[in-house]
Structure formats: C-alpha cells, structure tokens
PDB file of C-alpha atoms in Angstrom:
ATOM      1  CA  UNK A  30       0.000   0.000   0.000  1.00 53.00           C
ATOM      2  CA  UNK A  31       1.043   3.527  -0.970  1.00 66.00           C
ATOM      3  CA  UNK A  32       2.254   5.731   2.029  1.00 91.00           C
ATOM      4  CA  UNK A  33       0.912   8.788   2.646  1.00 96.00           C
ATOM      5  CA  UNK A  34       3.630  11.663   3.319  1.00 97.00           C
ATOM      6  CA  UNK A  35       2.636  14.930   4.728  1.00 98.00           C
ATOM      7  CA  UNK A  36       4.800  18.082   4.637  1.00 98.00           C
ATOM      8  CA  UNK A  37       3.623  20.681   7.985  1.00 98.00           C
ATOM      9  CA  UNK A  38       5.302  23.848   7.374  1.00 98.00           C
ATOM     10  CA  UNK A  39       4.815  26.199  10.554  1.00 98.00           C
ATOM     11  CA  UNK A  40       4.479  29.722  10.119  1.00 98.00           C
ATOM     12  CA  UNK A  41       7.260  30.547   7.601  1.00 98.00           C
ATOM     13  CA  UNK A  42       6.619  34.173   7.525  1.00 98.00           C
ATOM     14  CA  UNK A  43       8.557  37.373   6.378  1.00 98.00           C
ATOM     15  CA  UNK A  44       8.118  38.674   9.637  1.00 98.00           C
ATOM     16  CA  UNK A  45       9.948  35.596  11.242  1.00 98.00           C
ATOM     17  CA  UNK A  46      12.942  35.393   8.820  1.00 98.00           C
ATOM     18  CA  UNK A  47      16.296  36.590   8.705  1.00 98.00           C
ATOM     19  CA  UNK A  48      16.109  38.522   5.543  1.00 97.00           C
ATOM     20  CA  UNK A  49      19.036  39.976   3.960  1.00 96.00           C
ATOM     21  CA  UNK A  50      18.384  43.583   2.922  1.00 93.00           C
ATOM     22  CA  UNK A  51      18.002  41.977  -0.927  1.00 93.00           C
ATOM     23  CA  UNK A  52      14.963  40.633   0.440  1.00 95.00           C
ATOM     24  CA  UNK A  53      13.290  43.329   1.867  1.00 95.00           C
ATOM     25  CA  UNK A  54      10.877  45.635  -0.037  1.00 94.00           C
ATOM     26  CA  UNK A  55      10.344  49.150   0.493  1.00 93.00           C
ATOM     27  CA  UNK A  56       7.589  50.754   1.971  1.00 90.00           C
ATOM     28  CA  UNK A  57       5.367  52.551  -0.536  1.00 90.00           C
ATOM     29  CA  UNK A  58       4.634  55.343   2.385  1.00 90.00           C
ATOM     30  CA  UNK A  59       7.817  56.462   3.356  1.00 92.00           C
ATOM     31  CA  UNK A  60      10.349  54.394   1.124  1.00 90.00           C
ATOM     32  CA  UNK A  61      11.868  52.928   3.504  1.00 89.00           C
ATOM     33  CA  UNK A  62      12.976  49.352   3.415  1.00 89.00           C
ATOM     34  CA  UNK A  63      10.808  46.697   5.343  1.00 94.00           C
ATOM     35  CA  UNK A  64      12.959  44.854   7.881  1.00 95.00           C
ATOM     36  CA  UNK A  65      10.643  41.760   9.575  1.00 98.00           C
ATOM     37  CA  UNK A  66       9.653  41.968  13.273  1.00 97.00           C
ATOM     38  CA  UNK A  67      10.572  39.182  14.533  1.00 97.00           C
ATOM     39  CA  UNK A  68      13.440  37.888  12.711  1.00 98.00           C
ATOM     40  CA  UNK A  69      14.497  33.988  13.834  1.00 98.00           C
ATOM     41  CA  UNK A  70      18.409  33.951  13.630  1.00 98.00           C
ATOM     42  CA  UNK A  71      18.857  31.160  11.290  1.00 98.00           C
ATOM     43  CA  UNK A  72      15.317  31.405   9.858  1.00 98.00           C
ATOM     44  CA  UNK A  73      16.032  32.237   6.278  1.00 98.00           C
ATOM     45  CA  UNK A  74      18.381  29.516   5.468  1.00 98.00           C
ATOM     46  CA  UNK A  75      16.192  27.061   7.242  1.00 98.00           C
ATOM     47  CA  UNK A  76      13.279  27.564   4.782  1.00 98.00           C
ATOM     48  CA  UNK A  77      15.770  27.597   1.735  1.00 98.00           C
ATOM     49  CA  UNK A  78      16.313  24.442   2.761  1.00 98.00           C
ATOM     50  CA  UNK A  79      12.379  23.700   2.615  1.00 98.00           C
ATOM     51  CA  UNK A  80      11.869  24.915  -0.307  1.00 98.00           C
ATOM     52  CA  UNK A  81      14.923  22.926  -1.841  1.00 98.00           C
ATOM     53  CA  UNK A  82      13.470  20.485   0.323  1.00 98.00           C
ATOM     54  CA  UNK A  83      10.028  20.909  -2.075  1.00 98.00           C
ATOM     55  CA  UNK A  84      11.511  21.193  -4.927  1.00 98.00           C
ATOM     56  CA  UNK A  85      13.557  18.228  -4.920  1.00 96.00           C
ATOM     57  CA  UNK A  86      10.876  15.564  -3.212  1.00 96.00           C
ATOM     58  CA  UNK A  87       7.786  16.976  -4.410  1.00 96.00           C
ATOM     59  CA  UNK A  88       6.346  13.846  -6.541  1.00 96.00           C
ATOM     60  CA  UNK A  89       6.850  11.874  -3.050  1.00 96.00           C
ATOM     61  CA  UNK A  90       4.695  14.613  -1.041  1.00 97.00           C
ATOM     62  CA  UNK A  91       0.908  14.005  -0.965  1.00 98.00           C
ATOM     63  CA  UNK A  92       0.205  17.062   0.897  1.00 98.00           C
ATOM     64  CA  UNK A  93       1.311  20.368   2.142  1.00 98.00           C
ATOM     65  CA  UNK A  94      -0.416  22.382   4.959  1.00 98.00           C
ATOM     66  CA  UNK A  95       1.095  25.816   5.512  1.00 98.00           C
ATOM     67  CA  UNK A  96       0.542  27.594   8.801  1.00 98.00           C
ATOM     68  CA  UNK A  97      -0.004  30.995   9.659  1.00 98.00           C
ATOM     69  CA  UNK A  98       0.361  33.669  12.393  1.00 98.00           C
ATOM     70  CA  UNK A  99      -1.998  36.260  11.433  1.00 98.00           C
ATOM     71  CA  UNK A 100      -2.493  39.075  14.295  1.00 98.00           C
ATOM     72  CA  UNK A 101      -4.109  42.882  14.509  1.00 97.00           C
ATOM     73  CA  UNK A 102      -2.429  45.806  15.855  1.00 97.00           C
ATOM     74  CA  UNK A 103      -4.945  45.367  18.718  1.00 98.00           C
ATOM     75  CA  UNK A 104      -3.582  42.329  20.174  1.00 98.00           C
ATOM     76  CA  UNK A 105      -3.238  41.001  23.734  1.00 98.00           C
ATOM     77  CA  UNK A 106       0.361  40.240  22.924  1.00 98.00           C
ATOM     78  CA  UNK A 107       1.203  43.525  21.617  1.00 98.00           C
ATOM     79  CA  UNK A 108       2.858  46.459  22.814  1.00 98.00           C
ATOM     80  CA  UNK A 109      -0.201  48.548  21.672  1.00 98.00           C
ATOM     81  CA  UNK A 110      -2.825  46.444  24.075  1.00 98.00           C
ATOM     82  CA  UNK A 111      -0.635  47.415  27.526  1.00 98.00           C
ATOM     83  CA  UNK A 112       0.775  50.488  29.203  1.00 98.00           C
ATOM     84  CA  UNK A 113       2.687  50.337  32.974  1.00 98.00           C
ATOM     85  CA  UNK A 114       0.719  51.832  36.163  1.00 96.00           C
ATOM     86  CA  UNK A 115       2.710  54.841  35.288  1.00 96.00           C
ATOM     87  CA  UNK A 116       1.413  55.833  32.079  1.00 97.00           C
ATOM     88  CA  UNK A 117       4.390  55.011  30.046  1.00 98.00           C
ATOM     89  CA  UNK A 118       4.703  52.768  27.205  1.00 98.00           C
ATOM     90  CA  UNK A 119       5.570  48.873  27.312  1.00 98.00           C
ATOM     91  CA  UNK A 120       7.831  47.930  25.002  1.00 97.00           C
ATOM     92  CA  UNK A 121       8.525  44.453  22.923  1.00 97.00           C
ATOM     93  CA  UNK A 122       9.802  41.304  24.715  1.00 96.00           C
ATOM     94  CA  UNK A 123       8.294  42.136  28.259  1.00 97.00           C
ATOM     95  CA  UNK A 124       6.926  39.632  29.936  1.00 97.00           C
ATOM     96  CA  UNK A 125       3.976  39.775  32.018  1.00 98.00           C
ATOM     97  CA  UNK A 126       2.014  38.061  34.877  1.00 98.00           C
ATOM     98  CA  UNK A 127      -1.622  37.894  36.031  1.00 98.00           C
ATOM     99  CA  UNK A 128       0.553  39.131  39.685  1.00 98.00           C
ATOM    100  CA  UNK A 129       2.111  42.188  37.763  1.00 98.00           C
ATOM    101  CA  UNK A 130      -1.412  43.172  36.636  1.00 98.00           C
ATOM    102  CA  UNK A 131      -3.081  43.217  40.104  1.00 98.00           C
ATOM    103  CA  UNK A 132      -0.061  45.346  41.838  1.00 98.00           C
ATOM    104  CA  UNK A 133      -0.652  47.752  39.305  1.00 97.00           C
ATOM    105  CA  UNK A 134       3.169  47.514  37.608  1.00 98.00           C
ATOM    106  CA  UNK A 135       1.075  46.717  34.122  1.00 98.00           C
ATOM    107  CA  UNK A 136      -2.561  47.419  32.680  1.00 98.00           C
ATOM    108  CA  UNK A 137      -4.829  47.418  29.680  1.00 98.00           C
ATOM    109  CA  UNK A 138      -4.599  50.653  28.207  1.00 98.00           C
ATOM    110  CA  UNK A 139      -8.484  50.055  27.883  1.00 97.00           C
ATOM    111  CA  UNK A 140      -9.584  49.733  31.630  1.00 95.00           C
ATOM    112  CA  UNK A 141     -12.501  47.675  30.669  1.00 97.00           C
ATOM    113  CA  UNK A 142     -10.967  44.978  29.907  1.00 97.00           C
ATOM    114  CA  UNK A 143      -8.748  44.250  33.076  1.00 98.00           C
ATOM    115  CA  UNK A 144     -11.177  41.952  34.288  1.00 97.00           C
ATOM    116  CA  UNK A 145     -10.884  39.629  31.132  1.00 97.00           C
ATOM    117  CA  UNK A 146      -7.383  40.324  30.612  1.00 98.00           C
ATOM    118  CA  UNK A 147      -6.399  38.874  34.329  1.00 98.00           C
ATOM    119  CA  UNK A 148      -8.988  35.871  33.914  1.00 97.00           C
ATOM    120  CA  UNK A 149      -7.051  35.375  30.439  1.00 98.00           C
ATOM    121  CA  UNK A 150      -3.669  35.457  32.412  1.00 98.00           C
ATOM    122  CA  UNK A 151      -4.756  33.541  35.079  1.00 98.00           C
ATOM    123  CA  UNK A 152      -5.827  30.567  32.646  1.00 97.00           C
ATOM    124  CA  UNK A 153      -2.588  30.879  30.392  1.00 97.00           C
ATOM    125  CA  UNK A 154      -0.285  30.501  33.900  1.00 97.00           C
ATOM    126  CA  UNK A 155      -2.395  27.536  35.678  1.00 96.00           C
ATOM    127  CA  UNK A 156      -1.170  25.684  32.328  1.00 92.00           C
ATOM    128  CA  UNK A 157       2.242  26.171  33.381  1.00 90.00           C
ATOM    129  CA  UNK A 158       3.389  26.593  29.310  1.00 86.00           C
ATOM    130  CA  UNK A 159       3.954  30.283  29.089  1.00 90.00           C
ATOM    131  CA  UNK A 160       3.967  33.518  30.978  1.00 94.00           C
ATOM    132  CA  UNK A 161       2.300  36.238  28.475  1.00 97.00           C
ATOM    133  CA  UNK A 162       5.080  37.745  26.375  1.00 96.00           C
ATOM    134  CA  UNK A 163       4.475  41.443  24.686  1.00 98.00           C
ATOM    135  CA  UNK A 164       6.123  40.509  21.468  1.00 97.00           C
ATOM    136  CA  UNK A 165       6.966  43.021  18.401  1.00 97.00           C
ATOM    137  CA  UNK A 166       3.587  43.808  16.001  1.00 98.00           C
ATOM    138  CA  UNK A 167       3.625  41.057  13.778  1.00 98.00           C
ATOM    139  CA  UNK A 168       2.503  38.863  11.415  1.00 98.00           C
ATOM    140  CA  UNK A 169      -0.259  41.991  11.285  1.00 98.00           C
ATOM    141  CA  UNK A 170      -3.136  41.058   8.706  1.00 98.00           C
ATOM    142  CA  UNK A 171      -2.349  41.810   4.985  1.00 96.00           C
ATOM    143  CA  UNK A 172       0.944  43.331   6.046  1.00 97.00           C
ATOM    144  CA  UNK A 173       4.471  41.924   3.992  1.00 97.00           C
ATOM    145  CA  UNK A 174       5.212  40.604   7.373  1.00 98.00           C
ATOM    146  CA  UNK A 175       2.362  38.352   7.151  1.00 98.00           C
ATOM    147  CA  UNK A 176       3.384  36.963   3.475  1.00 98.00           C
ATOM    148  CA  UNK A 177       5.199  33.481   3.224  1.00 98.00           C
ATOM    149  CA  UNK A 178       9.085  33.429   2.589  1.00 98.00           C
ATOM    150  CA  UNK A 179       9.558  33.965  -1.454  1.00 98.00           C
ATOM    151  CA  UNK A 180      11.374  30.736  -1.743  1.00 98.00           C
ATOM    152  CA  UNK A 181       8.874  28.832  -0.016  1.00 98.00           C
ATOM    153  CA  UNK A 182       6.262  30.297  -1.872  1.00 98.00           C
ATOM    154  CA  UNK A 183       7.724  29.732  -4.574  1.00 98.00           C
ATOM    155  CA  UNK A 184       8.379  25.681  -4.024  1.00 98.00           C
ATOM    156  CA  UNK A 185       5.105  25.684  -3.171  1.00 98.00           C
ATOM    157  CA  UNK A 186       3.782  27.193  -6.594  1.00 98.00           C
ATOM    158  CA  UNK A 187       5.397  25.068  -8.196  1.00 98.00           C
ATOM    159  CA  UNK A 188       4.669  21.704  -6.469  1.00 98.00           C
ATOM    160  CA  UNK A 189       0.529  22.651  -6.719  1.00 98.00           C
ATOM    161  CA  UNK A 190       0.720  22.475 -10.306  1.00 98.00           C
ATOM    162  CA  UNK A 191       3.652  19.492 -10.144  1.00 97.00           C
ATOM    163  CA  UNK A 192       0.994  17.821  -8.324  1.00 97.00           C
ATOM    164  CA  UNK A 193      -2.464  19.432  -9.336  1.00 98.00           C
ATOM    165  CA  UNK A 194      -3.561  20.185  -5.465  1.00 98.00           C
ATOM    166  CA  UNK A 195      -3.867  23.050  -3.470  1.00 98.00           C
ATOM    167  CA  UNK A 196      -1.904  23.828  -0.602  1.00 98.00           C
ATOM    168  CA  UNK A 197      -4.214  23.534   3.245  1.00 98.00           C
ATOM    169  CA  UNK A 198      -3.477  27.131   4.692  1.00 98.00           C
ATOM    170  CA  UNK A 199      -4.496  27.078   8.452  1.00 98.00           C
ATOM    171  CA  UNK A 200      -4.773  30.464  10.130  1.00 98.00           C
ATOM    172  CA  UNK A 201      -4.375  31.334  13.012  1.00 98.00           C
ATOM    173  CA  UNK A 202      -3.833  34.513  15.667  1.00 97.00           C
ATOM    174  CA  UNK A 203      -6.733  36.736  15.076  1.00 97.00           C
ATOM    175  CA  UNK A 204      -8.870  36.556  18.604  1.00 98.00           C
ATOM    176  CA  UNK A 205      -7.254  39.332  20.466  1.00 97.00           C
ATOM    177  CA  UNK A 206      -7.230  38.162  23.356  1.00 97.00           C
ATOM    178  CA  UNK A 207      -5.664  34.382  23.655  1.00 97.00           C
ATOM    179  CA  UNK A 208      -2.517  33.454  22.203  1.00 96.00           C
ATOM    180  CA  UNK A 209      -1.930  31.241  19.329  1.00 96.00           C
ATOM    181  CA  UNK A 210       1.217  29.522  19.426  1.00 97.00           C
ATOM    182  CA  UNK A 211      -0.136  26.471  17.974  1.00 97.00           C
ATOM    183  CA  UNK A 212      -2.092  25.908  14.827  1.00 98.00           C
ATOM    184  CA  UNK A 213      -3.945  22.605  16.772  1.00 98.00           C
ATOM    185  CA  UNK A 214      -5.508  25.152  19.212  1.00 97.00           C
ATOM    186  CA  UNK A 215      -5.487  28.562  21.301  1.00 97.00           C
ATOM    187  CA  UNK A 216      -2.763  28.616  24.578  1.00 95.00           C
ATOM    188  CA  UNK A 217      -6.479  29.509  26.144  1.00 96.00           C
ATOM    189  CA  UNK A 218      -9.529  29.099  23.791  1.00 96.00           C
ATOM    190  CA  UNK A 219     -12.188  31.380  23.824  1.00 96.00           C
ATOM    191  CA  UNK A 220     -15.436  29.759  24.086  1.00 94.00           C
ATOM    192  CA  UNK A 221     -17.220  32.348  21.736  1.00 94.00           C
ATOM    193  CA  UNK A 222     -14.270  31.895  19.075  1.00 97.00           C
ATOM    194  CA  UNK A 223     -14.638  28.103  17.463  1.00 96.00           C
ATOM    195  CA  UNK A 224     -11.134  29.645  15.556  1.00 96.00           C
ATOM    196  CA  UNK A 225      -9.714  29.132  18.807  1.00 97.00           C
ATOM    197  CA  UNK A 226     -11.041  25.840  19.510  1.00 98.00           C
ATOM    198  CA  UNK A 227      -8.851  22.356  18.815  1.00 97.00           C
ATOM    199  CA  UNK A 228      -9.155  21.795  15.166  1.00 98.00           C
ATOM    200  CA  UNK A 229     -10.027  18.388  14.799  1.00 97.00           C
ATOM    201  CA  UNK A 230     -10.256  18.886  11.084  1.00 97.00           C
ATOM    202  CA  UNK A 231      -7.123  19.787  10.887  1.00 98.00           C
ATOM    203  CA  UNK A 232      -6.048  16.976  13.237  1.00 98.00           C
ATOM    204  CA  UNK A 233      -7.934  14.391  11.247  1.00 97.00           C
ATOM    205  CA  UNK A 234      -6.174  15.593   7.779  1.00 97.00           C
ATOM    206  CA  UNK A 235      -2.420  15.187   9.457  1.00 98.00           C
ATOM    207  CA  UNK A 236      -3.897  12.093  11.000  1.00 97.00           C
ATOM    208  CA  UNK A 237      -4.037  10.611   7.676  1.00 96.00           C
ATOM    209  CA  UNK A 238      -0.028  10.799   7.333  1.00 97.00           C
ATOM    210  CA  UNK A 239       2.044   7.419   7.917  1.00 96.00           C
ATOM    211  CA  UNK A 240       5.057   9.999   7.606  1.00 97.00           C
ATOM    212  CA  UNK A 241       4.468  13.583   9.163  1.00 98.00           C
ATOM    213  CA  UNK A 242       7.358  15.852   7.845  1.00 98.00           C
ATOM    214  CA  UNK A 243       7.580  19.311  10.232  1.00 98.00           C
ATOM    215  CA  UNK A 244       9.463  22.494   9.705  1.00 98.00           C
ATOM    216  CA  UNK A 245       8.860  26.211   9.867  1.00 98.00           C
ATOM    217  CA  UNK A 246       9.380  28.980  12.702  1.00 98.00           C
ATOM    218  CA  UNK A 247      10.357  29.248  15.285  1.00 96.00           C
ATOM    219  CA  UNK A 248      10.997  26.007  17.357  1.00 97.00           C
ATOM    220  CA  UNK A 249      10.829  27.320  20.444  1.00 96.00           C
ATOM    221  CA  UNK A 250       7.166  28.595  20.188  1.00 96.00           C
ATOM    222  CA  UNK A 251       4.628  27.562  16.996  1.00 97.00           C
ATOM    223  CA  UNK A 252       6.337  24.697  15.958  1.00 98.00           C
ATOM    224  CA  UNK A 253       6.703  23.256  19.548  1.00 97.00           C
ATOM    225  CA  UNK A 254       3.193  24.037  20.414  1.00 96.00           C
ATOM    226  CA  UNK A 255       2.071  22.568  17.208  1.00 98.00           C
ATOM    227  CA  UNK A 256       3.600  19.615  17.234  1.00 98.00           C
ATOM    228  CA  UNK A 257       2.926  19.057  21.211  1.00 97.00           C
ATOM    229  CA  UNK A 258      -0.879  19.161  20.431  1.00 97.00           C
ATOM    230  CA  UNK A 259      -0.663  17.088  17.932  1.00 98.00           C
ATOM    231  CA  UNK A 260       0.973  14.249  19.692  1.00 97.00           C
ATOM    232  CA  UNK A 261      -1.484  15.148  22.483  1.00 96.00           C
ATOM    233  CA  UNK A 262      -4.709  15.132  21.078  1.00 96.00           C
ATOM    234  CA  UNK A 263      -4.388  13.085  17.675  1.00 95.00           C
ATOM    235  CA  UNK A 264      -4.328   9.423  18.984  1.00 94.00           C
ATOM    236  CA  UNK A 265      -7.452  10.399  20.440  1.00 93.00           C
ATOM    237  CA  UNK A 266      -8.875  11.030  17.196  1.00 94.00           C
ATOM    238  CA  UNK A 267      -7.117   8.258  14.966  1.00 92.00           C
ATOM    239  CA  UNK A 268      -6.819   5.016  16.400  1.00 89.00           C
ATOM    240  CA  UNK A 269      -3.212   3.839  16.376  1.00 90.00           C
ATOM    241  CA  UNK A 270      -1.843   6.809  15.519  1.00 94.00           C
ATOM    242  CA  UNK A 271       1.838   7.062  17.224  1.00 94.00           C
ATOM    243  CA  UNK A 272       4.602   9.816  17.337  1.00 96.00           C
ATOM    244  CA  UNK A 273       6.529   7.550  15.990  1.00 96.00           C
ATOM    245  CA  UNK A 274       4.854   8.891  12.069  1.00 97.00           C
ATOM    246  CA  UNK A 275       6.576  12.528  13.067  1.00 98.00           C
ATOM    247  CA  UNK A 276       9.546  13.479  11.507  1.00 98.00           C
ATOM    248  CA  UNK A 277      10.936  16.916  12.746  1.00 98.00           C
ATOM    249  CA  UNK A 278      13.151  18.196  10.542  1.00 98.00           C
ATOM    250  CA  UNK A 279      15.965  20.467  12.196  1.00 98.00           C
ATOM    251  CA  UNK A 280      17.436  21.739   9.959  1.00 98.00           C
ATOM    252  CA  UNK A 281      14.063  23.533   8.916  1.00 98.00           C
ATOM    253  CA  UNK A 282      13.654  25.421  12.314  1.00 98.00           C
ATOM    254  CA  UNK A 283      15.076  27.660  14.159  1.00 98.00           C
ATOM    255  CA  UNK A 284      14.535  29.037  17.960  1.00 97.00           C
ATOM    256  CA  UNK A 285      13.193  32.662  18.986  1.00 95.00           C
ATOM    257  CA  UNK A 286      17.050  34.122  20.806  1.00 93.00           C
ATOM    258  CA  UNK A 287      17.576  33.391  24.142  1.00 92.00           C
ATOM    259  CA  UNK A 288      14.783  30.515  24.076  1.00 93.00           C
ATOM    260  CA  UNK A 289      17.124  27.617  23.186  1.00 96.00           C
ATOM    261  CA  UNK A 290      16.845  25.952  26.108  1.00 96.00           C
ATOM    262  CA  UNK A 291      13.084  25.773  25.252  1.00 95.00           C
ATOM    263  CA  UNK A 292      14.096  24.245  21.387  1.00 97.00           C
ATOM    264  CA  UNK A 293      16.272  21.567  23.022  1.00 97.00           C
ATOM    265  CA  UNK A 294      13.586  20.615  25.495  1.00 97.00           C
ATOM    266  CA  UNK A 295      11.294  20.115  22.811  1.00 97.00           C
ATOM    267  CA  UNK A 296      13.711  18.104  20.814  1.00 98.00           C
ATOM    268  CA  UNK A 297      14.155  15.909  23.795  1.00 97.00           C
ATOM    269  CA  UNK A 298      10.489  15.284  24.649  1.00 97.00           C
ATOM    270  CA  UNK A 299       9.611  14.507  21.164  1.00 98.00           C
ATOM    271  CA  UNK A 300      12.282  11.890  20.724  1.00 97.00           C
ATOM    272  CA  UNK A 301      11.392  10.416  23.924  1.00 97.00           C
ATOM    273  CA  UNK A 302       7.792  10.671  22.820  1.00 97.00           C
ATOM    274  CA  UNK A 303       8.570   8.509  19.749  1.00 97.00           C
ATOM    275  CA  UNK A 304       8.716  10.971  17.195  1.00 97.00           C
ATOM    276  CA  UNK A 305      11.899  11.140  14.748  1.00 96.00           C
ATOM    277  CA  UNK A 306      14.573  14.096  13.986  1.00 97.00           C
ATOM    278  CA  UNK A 307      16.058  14.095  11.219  1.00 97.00           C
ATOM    279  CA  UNK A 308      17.812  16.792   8.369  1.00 97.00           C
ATOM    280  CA  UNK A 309      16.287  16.917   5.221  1.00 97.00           C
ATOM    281  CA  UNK A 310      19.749  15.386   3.404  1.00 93.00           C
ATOM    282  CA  UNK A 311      19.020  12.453   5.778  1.00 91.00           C
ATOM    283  CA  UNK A 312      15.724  12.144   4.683  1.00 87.00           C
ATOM    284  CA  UNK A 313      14.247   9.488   1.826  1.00 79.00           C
ATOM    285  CA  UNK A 314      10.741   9.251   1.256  1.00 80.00           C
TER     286      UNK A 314
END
C-alpha cells in the first residue's frame, strides 16, 4: 500500500525570517525598506532548505499544509494592548504576569478589559506553558510581514501544479485576546471563538499521514506548540496513531534568541515521545 507523506510547514513568515536587505521591499509610504519583526536567527536559510526540500521531493509529497500567524495591531500580545501603572509605554519582549497586573506595575490601556485580561492570564499561567510575552507587532493582517518566505512560496507554486492540489493554509492569531502559538488550538480558547477551539479537522487531515514531515518557525514557540498538540490530542482522534509517524526536521527550524533551552527541550520530549529528527539530506521518502 502507498504511504501517505505529509509536509507541515509552521508559520514561515517574512516577519519571522532573517532577511538579507536583498529581500526586503520598500515601503510605498515612506520608502523605507521593510525589515521583519521578529526575525528567527537562522530562519532564512532554514526555509531555503524547505523549499529545496520541495523542490527536490515533491512527486513523493501528498500534501502540504502551511501555517499561519496572522495578528491585529490590537492584540493582547502587543505592545499597543498594555501600558505600565505609570502611564508610560511597554515595550517588545516584556513579559507579564496575572501578579504584575493586580499590583498595578502593568494594565490594559483600555480599563474595561482588566477583568478579562487577568482571567485570560490567570488561565494561560495555571497551564504552566507560558507567561504572556508582549512581542513586536507582527505577522499583522495583509501586512508583507504576514506573506510566506519567497522561496517557499515559490516551491510551493510550483509543487501545486507538479501535483495538481492546493496547498491547506491554516490560520491562526486573530482573537485578540488568547494566544496562538499552535495551529492545533489557542494557549487559552475562547469559548465564543470556534477559531480558537482544537481543530479536529485539521487533526484528522495530518492524522491521515504514515510519515508527518515538520518544519517552519520558530521552534521554540509555533512549531513546539504545534507539534505538542498534535501528539497530544491526535491518537485520540485516529486510532493507532503514534509519534513515531513525526519526523521533525531540524534543519528547517530555528529558535526565537535566548529561548534555546526551550528548542532543546522540545527536541528531547519529542524523541522520547517517539517521534523522529532528522535533516532533510538524511531524509528518503
């Protein structure tokens, strides 16, 4: 019987990569060039390797689903959303806790909604998975930050027509107020969102993988929360599915600076979960 090979791509965005100044475009406002918000050091020659990756085993891929962050300005997570008890301005990579918020050292700059904004907090730190980070504005809706990487695009392009089939886009980020790490389900879902819910479609068509490929940005965040929901919730789903089908490929991911501890735990618990880790030279599908 024919295997089925899936290719999981995790949020390779502009806003996430690397980019040489070659790569950036200039603003049509002020003319000034674009630089991404978030730039994961390593991030741009980890998806040239994808979409090499692509190009060169495409007739062996069945499928390709393609994550991605998609925020507003208006964003729990961004520096826009909070202000410090003294009026002043909270800039990017601060973190904050549901403790901070009731001394006063942090608010919403909209006072009504402290109450949800601490019962948010409150749910994301009983999880013990993240403390609330206030990252750059990224990934913003229709921005160039929210576009793919070129190359990836690209590879992609060219493998839809290769194979006649679309590419499964899955986005996710928009709900204001819960974070979206992972593309499997909010860090807290909002029970008048179903976007934030577990996406057991989306579960159900990675289910169908006997090989699950996984790259993308950054491994420290999306991809680890990704891929930890999915080996949490999908032998629920599909009986006899194992971790063992996973295959992360490293050299397709990257961690956020000065979270590489958090990339080599997740390594670690996915090996000793079951799942494989691999480069994409070591690869043959």
């Amino acid at each position: 019987m024919a295997r089925n090979i899936q290719l999981l791509v995790i949020d390779p965005q502009n806003d996430f990569c690397d980019l040489p100044a070659a790569w950036q475009p200039a603003d049509a406002l002020t003319g000034q060039p674009i630089a991404p918000s978030l730039p994961v050091a390593g991030a741009h020659a980890d998806l040239q390797r994808v979409a090499q990756f692509i190009r060169r085993q495409g007739a062996q891929l069945d499928a390709i689903t393609v994550t991605l962050d998609s925020h507003q300005r208006f964003d729990i997570a961004h520096p826009g959303f909070w202000r410090t008890g003294a009026g002043a301005d909270v800039g990017p990579f601060t973190p904050i806790t549901a403790a901070q918020v009731r001394a006063g050292a942090f608010v919403p700059r909209d006072s009504a909604g402290l109450r949800r904004t601490l019962q948010y907090l409150d749910a994301l730190e009983a999880q013990g998975r993240y403390t609330l980070m206030v990252w750059p504005v990224h990934c913003e809706v229709g921005s160039w930050g929210h576009g793919v990487h070129a190359d990836v695009l690209a590879a992609c392009g060219a493998w839809q027509l290769q194979r006649q089939r679309a590419v499964h886009n899955v986005f996710k980020g928009t709900n204001p107020w819960t974070e979206h790490y992972s593309a499997i389900q909010a860090e807290v879902p909002d029970p008048e969102d179903p976007g934030t819910a577990l996406n057991v479609a989306l579960l159900h068509r990675l289910g169908q993988a006997d090989v699950l490929l996984v790259a993308g940005e950054a491994s420290s965040h999306c991809v680890r929360s990704t891929t930890e929901h999915i080996v949490e919730h999908l032998p629920r789903l599909v009986p006899g599915w194992q971790a063992g089908r996973i295959v992360l490929l490293t050299d397709g991911m990257s961690p956020v600076r000065a979270f590489e501890a958090q990339h080599q735990a997740f390594l670690d618990g996915m090996r000793a979960a079951g799942a494989q880790l691999a480069t994409m030279d070591e690869i043959t599908i």
